[in-house]
Every structure is written in C-alpha cells, then in structure tokens.
Short mmCIF file of C-alpha atoms in Angstrom, two decimals:
data_model
loop_
_atom_site.label_atom_id
_atom_site.label_comp_id
_atom_site.label_asym_id
_atom_site.label_seq_id
_atom_site.Cartn_x
_atom_site.Cartn_y
_atom_site.Cartn_z
CA MET A 355 0.00 0.00 0.00
CA VAL A 356 2.85 2.41 0.77
CA THR A 357 4.36 1.76 -2.67
CA ARG A 358 1.10 2.58 -4.38
CA SER A 359 0.66 5.88 -2.58
CA LYS A 360 4.31 6.72 -3.30
CA ASP A 361 3.69 5.92 -6.98
CA TRP A 362 0.64 8.19 -7.09
CA LEU A 363 2.52 10.96 -5.31
CA ALA A 364 5.29 10.67 -7.89
CA LEU A 365 2.73 10.94 -10.70
CA VAL A 366 1.37 14.09 -9.09
CA GLY A 367 4.93 15.43 -8.84
CA PHE A 368 5.61 14.81 -12.52
CA LEU A 369 2.29 16.42 -13.44
CA VAL A 370 3.10 19.46 -11.25
CA LEU A 371 6.52 19.79 -12.90
CA SER A 372 5.14 19.51 -16.42
CA TYR A 373 2.17 21.78 -15.89
CA GLY A 374 4.38 24.16 -13.90
CA VAL A 375 6.47 24.60 -17.03
CA ALA A 376 3.25 25.17 -18.95
CA ALA A 377 2.09 27.80 -16.47
CA LEU A 378 5.41 29.64 -16.54
CA GLY A 379 5.40 29.51 -20.32
CA SER A 380 1.91 30.94 -20.45
CA LEU A 381 3.13 33.99 -18.51
CA ALA A 382 5.44 34.79 -21.42
CA THR A 383 2.87 33.89 -24.04
CA LEU A 384 -0.51 35.36 -23.16
CA ASP A 385 0.10 39.08 -23.62
CA ASN A 386 2.44 38.54 -26.56
CA VAL A 387 0.08 36.31 -28.54
CA ARG A 388 -2.38 39.21 -28.51
CA GLY A 389 0.46 41.71 -28.91
CA TRP A 390 3.36 41.54 -31.35
CA TYR A 391 2.66 37.94 -32.43
CA ALA A 392 -0.88 38.84 -33.57
CA THR A 393 0.51 41.27 -36.12
CA ALA A 394 3.68 39.38 -37.02
CA ASP A 395 4.04 37.81 -40.43
CA LYS A 396 3.59 34.05 -40.12
CA PRO A 397 4.04 31.10 -42.47
CA TRP A 398 1.00 29.88 -44.37
CA PHE A 399 0.84 26.68 -42.29
CA THR A 400 0.39 28.48 -38.95
CA PRO A 401 -2.56 26.96 -37.08
CA PRO A 402 -5.14 29.15 -35.35
CA ASN A 403 -4.10 30.39 -31.91
CA TRP A 404 -6.95 28.56 -30.15
CA LEU A 405 -5.38 25.21 -31.10
CA PHE A 406 -2.16 25.69 -29.13
CA GLY A 407 -3.71 25.55 -25.63
CA PRO A 408 -5.52 22.22 -26.02
CA VAL A 409 -2.58 20.61 -27.82
CA TRP A 410 -0.06 21.68 -25.18
CA THR A 411 -2.41 20.63 -22.38
CA VAL A 412 -2.47 17.07 -23.73
CA LEU A 413 1.26 17.06 -24.51
CA TYR A 414 2.31 18.19 -21.02
CA GLY A 415 0.17 15.41 -19.57
CA LEU A 416 1.86 12.86 -21.84
CA ILE A 417 5.29 14.22 -20.90
CA ALA A 418 4.49 13.76 -17.20
CA VAL A 419 2.98 10.27 -17.55
CA ALA A 420 5.91 9.10 -19.67
CA ALA A 421 8.41 10.22 -17.02
CA TRP A 422 6.33 8.58 -14.29
CA LEU A 423 6.25 5.26 -16.17
CA VAL A 424 10.04 5.37 -16.41
CA TRP A 425 10.41 6.41 -12.76
CA ARG A 426 8.36 3.36 -11.71
CA ARG A 427 11.21 1.16 -13.01
CA ARG A 428 13.74 2.80 -10.65
CA ASP A 429 14.25 -0.35 -8.58
CA ARG A 430 14.83 -2.61 -11.58
CA GLU A 431 17.13 -0.40 -13.62
CA PRO A 432 18.35 2.48 -11.44
CA GLY A 433 21.17 3.63 -13.75
CA ARG A 434 19.03 3.70 -16.88
CA VAL A 435 16.14 5.35 -15.07
CA LYS A 436 18.38 8.07 -13.66
CA ALA A 437 19.96 8.79 -17.07
CA ALA A 438 16.53 8.85 -18.73
CA LEU A 439 15.08 11.23 -16.15
CA VAL A 440 18.09 13.55 -16.33
CA ILE A 441 17.64 13.99 -20.08
CA TRP A 442 13.88 14.35 -19.49
CA GLY A 443 14.68 17.23 -17.13
CA VAL A 444 16.98 18.80 -19.73
CA GLN A 445 14.26 18.73 -22.38
CA LEU A 446 11.78 20.21 -19.93
CA ALA A 447 14.21 23.03 -19.13
CA LEU A 448 14.74 23.71 -22.85
CA ASN A 449 10.98 23.71 -23.32
CA LEU A 450 10.72 26.31 -20.56
CA ALA A 451 13.54 28.40 -22.06
CA TRP A 452 12.05 28.53 -25.54
CA THR A 453 8.77 30.24 -24.69
CA PRO A 454 10.13 33.46 -23.17
CA ALA A 455 12.94 33.61 -25.74
CA PHE A 456 10.42 33.51 -28.58
CA PHE A 457 7.39 35.33 -27.19
CA ALA A 458 8.54 37.69 -24.42
CA LEU A 459 12.01 38.62 -25.66
CA ARG A 460 11.27 38.19 -29.38
CA TRP A 461 14.68 36.64 -29.92
CA LEU A 462 13.38 34.73 -32.91
CA TRP A 463 16.65 33.23 -34.19
CA PRO A 464 18.08 32.46 -30.73
CA ALA A 465 14.73 30.87 -29.89
CA PHE A 466 15.12 28.77 -33.02
CA ALA A 467 18.49 27.56 -31.73
CA VAL A 468 16.84 26.66 -28.41
CA ILE A 469 14.03 24.73 -30.09
CA LEU A 470 16.55 22.82 -32.21
CA LEU A 471 18.30 21.81 -28.99
CA LEU A 472 14.88 20.85 -27.63
CA ASP A 473 14.27 18.67 -30.69
CA VAL A 474 17.55 16.84 -30.05
CA ALA A 475 16.84 16.52 -26.32
CA VAL A 476 13.39 15.04 -26.95
CA VAL A 477 14.84 12.50 -29.40
CA ALA A 478 17.45 11.60 -26.77
CA THR A 479 14.69 11.30 -24.16
CA ILE A 480 12.70 8.99 -26.41
CA VAL A 481 15.77 6.82 -26.99
CA ARG A 482 16.49 6.61 -23.26
CA PHE A 483 12.85 6.00 -22.34
CA ARG A 484 12.64 3.21 -24.94
CA GLN A 485 15.47 1.40 -23.15
CA VAL A 486 13.53 1.47 -19.88
CA ARG A 487 9.84 1.45 -20.82
CA PRO A 488 8.90 1.46 -24.55
CA LEU A 489 5.37 2.71 -23.84
CA ALA A 490 6.86 5.83 -22.24
CA ALA A 491 8.86 6.47 -25.40
CA TRP A 492 5.75 6.17 -27.56
CA LEU A 493 3.92 8.67 -25.35
CA LEU A 494 6.54 11.28 -26.32
CA VAL A 495 6.17 10.80 -30.10
CA PRO A 496 3.25 13.29 -30.42
CA TYR A 497 5.34 15.81 -28.45
CA LEU A 498 8.27 15.33 -30.82
CA ALA A 499 5.99 15.76 -33.83
CA TRP A 500 4.54 18.97 -32.37
CA ILE A 501 7.88 20.54 -31.50
CA LEU A 502 9.28 19.68 -34.94
CA PHE A 503 6.26 21.51 -36.35
CA ALA A 504 6.88 24.36 -33.87
CA SER A 505 10.50 24.48 -35.05
CA ALA A 506 9.30 25.05 -38.61
CA LEU A 507 6.90 27.74 -37.37
CA ASN A 508 9.68 29.43 -35.38
CA ALA A 509 11.96 29.45 -38.45
CA GLY A 510 9.13 30.80 -40.58
CA VAL A 511 8.29 33.63 -38.20
CA ALA A 512 11.97 34.48 -37.81
CA ALA A 513 12.50 34.55 -41.58
CA LEU A 514 9.42 36.68 -42.21
CA ASN A 515 10.07 39.20 -39.46
#
C-alpha cells in the first residue's frame, strides 16, 4: 500500500513539474500572442491560436505520464532510469527556455536555436525511455511531432520578421 501511494505521489509530482512549465510559459505567451505575435508575419501553415492551448495541455500530460512510467522502473534499472530522467529534465528546461525567448524577448533566431536543442533533447529522451519502458517512449512521439512543427513555425516567423 505504501508503494502505491508513493507511486501516485510521484505521478502528481511529474504532473506538477510539467504543468508548472506550462504555467510559466503561459506567462510569457498570453500578452504577446495578442500583442506583437498577432501582427507578425507568419508562415502559411500556422494553425489558429486557439489550437495551441488544447494541444499543449495534452502534450504536457503525456510528458508527465511518460516520465512517471520510467520512474516506476527505478528499482529494476536504477542507472538507466536516472539517465533517462536527467535527459527528461533537460528537455523540460529547454521547453521552458524557448517560450520566453520567442514570445517575451522576441529573440526569434536564438529561440530557433533553443528549439533545435529541444528537438535533439526530446529525441534523446525517447531513446532513453525506450530502453527502460517502450510505452513511455511512444507517449513522447506526439510531443516530438509537435515541436518539430513548432521548429518550422519558429523558423518561418523568424525569416518573415
């Protein structure tokens, strides 16, 4: 029974971390989406603004659950789990860094460099998660697809502005 409650507490912790990054990112995004970004030139494939919130809400949940599934293997494969969760933390930090760089600071090309690092970090996370818990790796595939798309959007906005 103690293990189960510890497992659920860990899931809550991963959710708090992931959605905490989302909340901090939204602080940099909200005013700027209605501000400079609303009037910025954007590539033709830019989705409507209302789509970003629901997509990111699902993705942050998947990011948290994937990490939790890996964490649950900590007793069986402590070295692999630790390495996987370290790179997971790196990708989460890069995710957090991108939003203010792009939206609040309007450093469009530096933000592009950050999101390219994020792309690499998410691929590395998927590789590490696959070694520990393949399902966890699969849960990150939609996230990778979305940030690759976001990378193209970032490059497009930077090139047009």
